[in-house]
Coordinates of C-alpha atoms and ligand atoms in Angstrom, one line a residue:
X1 CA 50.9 -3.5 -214.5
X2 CA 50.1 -4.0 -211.2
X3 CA 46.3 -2.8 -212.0
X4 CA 46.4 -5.3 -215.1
X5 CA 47.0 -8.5 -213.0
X6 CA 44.4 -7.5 -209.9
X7 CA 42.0 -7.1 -213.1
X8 CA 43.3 -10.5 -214.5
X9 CA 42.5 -11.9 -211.7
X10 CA 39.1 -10.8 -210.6
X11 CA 38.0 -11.4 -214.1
X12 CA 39.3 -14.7 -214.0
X13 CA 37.6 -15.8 -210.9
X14 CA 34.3 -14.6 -212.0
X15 CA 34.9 -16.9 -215.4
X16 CA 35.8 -19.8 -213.1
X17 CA 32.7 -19.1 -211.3
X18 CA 30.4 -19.1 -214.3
X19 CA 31.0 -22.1 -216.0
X20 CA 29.5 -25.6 -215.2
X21 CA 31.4 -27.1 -217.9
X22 CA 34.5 -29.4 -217.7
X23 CA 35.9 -29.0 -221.0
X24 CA 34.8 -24.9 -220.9
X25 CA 37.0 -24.8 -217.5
X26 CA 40.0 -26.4 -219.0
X27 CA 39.6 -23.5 -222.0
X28 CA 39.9 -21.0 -219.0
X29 CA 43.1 -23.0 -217.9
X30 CA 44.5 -22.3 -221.3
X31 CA 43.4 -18.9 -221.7
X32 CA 44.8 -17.2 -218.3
X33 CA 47.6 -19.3 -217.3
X34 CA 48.9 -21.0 -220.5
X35 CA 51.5 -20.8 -221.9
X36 CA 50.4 -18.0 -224.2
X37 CA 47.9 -17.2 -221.8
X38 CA 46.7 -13.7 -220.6
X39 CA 49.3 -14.0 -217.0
X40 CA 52.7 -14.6 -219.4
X41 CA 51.5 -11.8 -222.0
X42 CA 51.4 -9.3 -219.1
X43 CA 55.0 -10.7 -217.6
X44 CA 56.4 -10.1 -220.4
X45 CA 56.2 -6.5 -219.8
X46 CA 58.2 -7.3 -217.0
X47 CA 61.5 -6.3 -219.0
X48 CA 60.3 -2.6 -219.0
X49 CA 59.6 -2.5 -215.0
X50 CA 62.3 -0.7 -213.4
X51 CA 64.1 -2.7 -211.2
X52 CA 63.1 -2.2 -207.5
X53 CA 59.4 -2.5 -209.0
X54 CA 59.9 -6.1 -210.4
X55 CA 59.9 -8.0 -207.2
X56 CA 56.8 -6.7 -206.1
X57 CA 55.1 -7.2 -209.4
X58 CA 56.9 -10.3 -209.4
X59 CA 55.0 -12.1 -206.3
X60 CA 51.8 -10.2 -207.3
X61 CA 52.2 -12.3 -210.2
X62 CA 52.9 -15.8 -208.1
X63 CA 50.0 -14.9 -206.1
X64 CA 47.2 -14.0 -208.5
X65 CA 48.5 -17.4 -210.3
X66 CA 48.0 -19.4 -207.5
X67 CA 44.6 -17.9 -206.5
X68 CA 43.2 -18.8 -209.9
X69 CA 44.9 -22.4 -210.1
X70 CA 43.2 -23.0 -206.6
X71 CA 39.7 -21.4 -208.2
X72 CA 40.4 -23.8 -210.8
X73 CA 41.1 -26.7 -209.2
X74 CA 38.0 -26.0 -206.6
X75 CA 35.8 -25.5 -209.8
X76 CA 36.7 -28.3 -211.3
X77 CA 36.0 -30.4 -208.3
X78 CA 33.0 -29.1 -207.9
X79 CA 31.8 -29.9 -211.5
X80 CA 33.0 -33.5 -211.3
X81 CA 31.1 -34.3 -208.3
X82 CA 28.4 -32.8 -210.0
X83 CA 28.6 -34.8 -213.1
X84 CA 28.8 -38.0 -210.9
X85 CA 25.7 -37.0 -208.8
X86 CA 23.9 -36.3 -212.0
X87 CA 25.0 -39.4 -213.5
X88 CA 23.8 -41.7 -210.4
X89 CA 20.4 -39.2 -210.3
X90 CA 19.8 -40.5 -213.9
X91 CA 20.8 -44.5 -213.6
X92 CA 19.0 -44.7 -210.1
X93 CA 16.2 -47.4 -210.1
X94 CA 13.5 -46.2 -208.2
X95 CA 12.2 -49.2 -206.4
X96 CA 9.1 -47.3 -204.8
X97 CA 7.7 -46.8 -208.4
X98 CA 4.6 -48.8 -209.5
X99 CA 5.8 -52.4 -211.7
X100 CA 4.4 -53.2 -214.9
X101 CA 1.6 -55.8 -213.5
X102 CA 1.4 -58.9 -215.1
X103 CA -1.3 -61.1 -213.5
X104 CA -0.5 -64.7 -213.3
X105 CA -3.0 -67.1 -215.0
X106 CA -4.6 -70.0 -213.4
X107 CA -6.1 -73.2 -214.4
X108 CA -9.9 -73.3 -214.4
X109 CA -11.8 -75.0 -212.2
X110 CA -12.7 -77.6 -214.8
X111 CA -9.7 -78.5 -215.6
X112 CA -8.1 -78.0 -212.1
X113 CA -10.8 -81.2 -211.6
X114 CA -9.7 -83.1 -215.2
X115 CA -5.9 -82.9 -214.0
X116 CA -6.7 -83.8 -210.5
X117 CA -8.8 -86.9 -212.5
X118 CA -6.1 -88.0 -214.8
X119 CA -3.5 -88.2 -212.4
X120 CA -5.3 -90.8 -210.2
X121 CA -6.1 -92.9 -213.2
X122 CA -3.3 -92.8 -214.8
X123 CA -1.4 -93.6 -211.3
X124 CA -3.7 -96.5 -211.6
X125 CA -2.0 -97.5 -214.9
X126 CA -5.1 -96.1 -217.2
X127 CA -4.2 -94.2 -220.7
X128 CA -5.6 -91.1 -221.8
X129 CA -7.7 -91.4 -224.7
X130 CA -10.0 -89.2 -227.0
X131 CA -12.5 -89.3 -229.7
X132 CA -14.2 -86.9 -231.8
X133 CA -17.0 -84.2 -230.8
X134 CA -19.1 -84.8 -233.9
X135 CA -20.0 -88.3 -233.8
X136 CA -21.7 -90.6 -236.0
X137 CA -24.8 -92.3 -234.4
X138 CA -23.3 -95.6 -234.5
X139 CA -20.6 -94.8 -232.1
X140 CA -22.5 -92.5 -229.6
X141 CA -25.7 -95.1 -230.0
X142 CA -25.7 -98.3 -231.6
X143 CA -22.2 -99.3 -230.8
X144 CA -23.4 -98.9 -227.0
X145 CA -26.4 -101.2 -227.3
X146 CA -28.6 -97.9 -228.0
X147 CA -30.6 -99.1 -231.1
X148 CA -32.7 -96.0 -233.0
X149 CA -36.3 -97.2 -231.2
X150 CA -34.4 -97.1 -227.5
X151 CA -36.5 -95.2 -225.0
X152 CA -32.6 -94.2 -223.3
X153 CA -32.2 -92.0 -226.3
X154 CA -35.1 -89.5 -225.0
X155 CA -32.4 -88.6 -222.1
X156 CA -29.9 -87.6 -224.8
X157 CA -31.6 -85.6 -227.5
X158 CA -28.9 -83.7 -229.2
X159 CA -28.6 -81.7 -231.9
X160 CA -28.1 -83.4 -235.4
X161 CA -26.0 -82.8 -238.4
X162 CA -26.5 -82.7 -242.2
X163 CA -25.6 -86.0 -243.3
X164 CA -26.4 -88.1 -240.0
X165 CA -23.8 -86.7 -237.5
X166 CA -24.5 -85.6 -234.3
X167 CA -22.4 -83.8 -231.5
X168 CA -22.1 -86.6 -228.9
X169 CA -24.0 -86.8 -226.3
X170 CA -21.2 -88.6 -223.7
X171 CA -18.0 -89.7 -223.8
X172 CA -19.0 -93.6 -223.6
X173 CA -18.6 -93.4 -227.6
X174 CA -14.5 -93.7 -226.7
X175 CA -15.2 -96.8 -225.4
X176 CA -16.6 -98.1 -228.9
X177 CA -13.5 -96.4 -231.1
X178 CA -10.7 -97.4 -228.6
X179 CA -11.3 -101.0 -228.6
X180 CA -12.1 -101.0 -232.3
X181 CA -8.4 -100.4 -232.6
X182 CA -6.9 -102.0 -229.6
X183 CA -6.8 -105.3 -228.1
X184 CA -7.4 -105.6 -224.1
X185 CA -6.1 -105.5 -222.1
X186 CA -7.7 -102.0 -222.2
X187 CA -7.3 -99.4 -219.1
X188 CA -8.7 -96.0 -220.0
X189 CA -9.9 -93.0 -219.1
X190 CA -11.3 -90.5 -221.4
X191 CA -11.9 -86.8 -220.8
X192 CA -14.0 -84.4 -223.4
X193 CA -17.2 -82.1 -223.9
X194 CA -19.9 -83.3 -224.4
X195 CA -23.6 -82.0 -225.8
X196 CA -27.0 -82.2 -225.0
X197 CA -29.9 -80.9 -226.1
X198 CA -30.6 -79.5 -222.4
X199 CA -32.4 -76.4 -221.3
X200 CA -29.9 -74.2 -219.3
X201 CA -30.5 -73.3 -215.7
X202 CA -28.4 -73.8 -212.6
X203 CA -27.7 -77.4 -212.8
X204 CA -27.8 -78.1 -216.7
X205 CA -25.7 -76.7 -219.7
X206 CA -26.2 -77.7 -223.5
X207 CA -22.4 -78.0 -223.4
X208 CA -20.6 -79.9 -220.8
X209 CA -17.7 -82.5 -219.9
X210 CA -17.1 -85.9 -218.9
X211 CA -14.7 -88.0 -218.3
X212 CA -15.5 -92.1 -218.9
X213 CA -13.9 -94.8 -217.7
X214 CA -13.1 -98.0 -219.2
X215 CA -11.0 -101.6 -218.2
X216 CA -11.7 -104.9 -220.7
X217 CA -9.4 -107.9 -219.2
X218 CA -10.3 -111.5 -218.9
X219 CA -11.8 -111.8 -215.4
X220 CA -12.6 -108.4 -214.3
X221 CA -15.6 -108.9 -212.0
X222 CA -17.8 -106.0 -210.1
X223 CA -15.7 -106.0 -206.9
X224 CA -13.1 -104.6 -209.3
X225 CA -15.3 -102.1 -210.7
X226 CA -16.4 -101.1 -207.0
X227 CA -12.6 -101.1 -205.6
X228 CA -11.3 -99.0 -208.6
X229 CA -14.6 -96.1 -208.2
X230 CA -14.3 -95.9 -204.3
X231 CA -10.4 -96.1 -204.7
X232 CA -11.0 -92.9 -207.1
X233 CA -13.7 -91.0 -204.8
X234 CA -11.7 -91.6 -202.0
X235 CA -8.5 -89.7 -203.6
X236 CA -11.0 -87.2 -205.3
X237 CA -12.8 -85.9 -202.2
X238 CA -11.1 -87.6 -199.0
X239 CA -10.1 -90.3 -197.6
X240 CA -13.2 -91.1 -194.9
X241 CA -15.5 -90.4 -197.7
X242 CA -18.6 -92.7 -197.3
X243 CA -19.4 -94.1 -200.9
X244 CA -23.0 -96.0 -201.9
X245 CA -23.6 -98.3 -205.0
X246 CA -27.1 -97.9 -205.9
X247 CA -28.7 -100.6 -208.9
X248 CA -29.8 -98.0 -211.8
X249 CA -29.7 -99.0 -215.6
X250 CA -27.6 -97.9 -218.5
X251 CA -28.4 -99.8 -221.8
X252 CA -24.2 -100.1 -222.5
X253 CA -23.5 -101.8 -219.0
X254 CA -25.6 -105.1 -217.2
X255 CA -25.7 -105.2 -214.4
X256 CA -25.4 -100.8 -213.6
X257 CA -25.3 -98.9 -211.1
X258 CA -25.3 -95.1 -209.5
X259 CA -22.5 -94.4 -207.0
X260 CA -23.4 -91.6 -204.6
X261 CA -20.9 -89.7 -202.4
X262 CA -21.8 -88.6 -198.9
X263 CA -20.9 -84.9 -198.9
X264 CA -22.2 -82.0 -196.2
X265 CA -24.9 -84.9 -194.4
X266 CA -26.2 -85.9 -197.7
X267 CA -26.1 -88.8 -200.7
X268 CA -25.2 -86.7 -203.6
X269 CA -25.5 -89.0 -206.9
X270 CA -21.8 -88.3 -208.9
X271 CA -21.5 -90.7 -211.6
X272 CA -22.7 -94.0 -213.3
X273 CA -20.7 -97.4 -213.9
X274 CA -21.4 -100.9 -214.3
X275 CA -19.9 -103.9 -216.1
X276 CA -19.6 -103.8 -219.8
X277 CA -22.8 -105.5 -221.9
X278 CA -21.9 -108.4 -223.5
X279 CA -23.6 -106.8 -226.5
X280 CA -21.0 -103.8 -226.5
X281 CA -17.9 -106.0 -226.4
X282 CA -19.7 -107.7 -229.4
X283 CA -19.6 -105.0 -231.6
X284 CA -16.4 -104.6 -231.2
X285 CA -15.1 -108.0 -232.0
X286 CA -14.2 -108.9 -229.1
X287 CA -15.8 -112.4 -227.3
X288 CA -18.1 -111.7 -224.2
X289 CA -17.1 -115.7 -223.1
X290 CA -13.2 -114.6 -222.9
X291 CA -13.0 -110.9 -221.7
X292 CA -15.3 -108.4 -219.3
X293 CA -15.1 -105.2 -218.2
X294 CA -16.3 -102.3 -216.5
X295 CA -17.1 -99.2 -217.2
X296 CA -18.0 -95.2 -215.8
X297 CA -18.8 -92.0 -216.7
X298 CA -19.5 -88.3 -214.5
X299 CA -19.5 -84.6 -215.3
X300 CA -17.0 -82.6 -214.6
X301 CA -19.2 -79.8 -213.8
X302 CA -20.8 -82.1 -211.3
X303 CA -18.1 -83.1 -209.5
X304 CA -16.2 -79.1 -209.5
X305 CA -19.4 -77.9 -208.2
X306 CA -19.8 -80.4 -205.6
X307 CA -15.7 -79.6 -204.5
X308 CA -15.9 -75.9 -204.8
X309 CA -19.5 -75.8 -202.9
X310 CA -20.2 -73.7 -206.8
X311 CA -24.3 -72.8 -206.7
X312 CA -24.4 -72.5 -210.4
X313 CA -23.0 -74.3 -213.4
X314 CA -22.9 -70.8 -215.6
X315 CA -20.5 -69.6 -213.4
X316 CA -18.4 -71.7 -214.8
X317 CA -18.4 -70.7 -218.6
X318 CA -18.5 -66.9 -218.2
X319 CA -14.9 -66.2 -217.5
X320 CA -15.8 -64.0 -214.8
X321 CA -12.8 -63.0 -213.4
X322 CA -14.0 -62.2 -209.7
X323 CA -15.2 -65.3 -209.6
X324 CA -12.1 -67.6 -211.2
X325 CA -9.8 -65.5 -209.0
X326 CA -10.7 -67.8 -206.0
X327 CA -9.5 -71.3 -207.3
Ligands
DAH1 N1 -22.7 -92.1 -220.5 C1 -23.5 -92.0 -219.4 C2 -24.2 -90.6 -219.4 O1 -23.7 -89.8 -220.1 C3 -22.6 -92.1 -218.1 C4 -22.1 -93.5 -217.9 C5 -22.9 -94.3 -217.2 C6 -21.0 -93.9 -218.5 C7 -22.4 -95.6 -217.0 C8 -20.5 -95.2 -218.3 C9 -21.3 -96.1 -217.5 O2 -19.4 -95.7 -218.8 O3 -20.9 -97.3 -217.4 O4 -25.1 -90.4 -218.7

């Protein structure tokens, strides 16, 4: 008997040993110390011991019993901390591992400059107004004092559509739908591409935006016109910024005029202005002896070239990336 329990007991510690399983351990529990476990079916041969044997056997007993409760326990132990380790192993988030990049977007230079645009006019109390690309020649011409023989059409060629439409060639033809469907007092300023029939190189693109300017009132005179521009420049480009009106001709405004910025020691020529024609407000109903206005246009291009020192206007269409990474 004696033989049986150190046998129970070696092969019970090697079981313990061997399993890594919680619920397998608890089995082993069962199966050596239970209740019908392997330790009380060999006690119950006790009855047959003679008696000076039993004691001996007796304590045997309590000892190999405790040994494998304490290999139990130990086990057991052992596997939980395991299971804990291995649980905290799997739900660890690694913060040295490489992210999921998502590069942020940016606005475009071009409209980085419309935005920049519309928020000084419309500070100013201007509204934001647009017309279609594909214009009828009334509206982009005729409407702006442009009649068909004009020599100022040779600076706009464009290209023509089937049944006499044409993609506009600036955004002055606004002008001519907003006040055909408002009265003035009219402040606005209108942004949108614009097409010309243009050779492409570093300063010129068949495709292009502008942003026009227009205020109708009754006694709008040129210093207003000159105060609003050099008010706007000044905010565009910087405070100090020297501004020149030179006298140039547009057939939509009398008298006109070129307004140059001085930028890096020279005159650079950014947009054209002048008061409305009499013959412009005329076409629109409204009567040259009661209301006048003033009126300007520039390229966007222009004027995000000239901010960004940009060499050439292409780079602005071809969505290179290591180049619209810097703005
Ligand atoms: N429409 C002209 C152009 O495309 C620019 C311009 C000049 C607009 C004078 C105006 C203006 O409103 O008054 O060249």
């Amino acid at each position: 008997m004696q033989e049986q329990l150190k046998e129970l007991n070696q092969v019970a510690v090697n079981a313990i040993a061997s399993t890594d399983n919680l619920d397998e351990l608890d089995k082993l529990r069962v199966k050596y110390l239970g209740k019908k476990g392997e330790l009380s079916q060999i006690l119950r041969g006790m009855g047959k011991l003679a008696a000076q044997e039993r004691p001996a056997v007796g304590s045997q007993a309590n000892v190999v019993k405790e040994e494998v409760q304490q290999n139990l326990e130990q086990r057991k132990q052992a596997l939980q901390q395991a299971k804990i380790a291995a649980q905290i192993e799997a739900e660890t988030l690694d913060v040295t591992m490489p992210g999921v990049n998502r590069p942020l977007g940016r606005v475009h230079p071009l409209n980085g400059v419309v935005d920049r645009v519309l928020d000084i006019f419309v500070g100013l109390g201007y509204t934001v107004a647009t017309g279609p690309q594909i214009e009828t020649d009334y509206y982009n011409f005729e409407a702006l004092n442009t009649p068909k023989d004009h020599p100022a059409r040779d600076m706009q060629d464009t290209f023509y559509l089937p049944g006499g439409n044409l993609l506009r060639t600036h955004t002055s033809s606004v002008q001519i739908r907003y006040m055909e469907n408002n009265e003035p007092p009219i402040r606005i300023i209108a942004p949108g591409r614009v097409y010309r029939r243009d050779t492409v190189d570093a300063t010129h693109s068949a495709v292009f935006n502008q942003v026009e300017i227009l205020a109708i009132d009754q006694g709008l005179k040129f210093t207003d016109l000159k105060g609003t521009i050099k008010e706007f420049l000044q905010r565009m480009f910087g405070d100090e910024l020297p501004v020149q009106f030179r006298t140039s001709y547009f057939p939509f405004t009398e008298p006109s005029a070129e307004v140059d910025v001085q930028w890096k020691g020279k005159w650079l020529e950014v947009m054209g202005c002048g008061m409305v024609d009499p013959n412009v407000l005329k076409a629109v109903g409204y009567d040259p002896e009661i209301y006048t206005g003033f009126a300007a246009g520039f390229g966007v291009e222009r004027f995000a070239m000239v901010l960004h020192q940009i060499d050439d206007i292409r780079r602005l269409y071809n969505s290179d990336l290591r180049f619209l990474n810097q703005f």
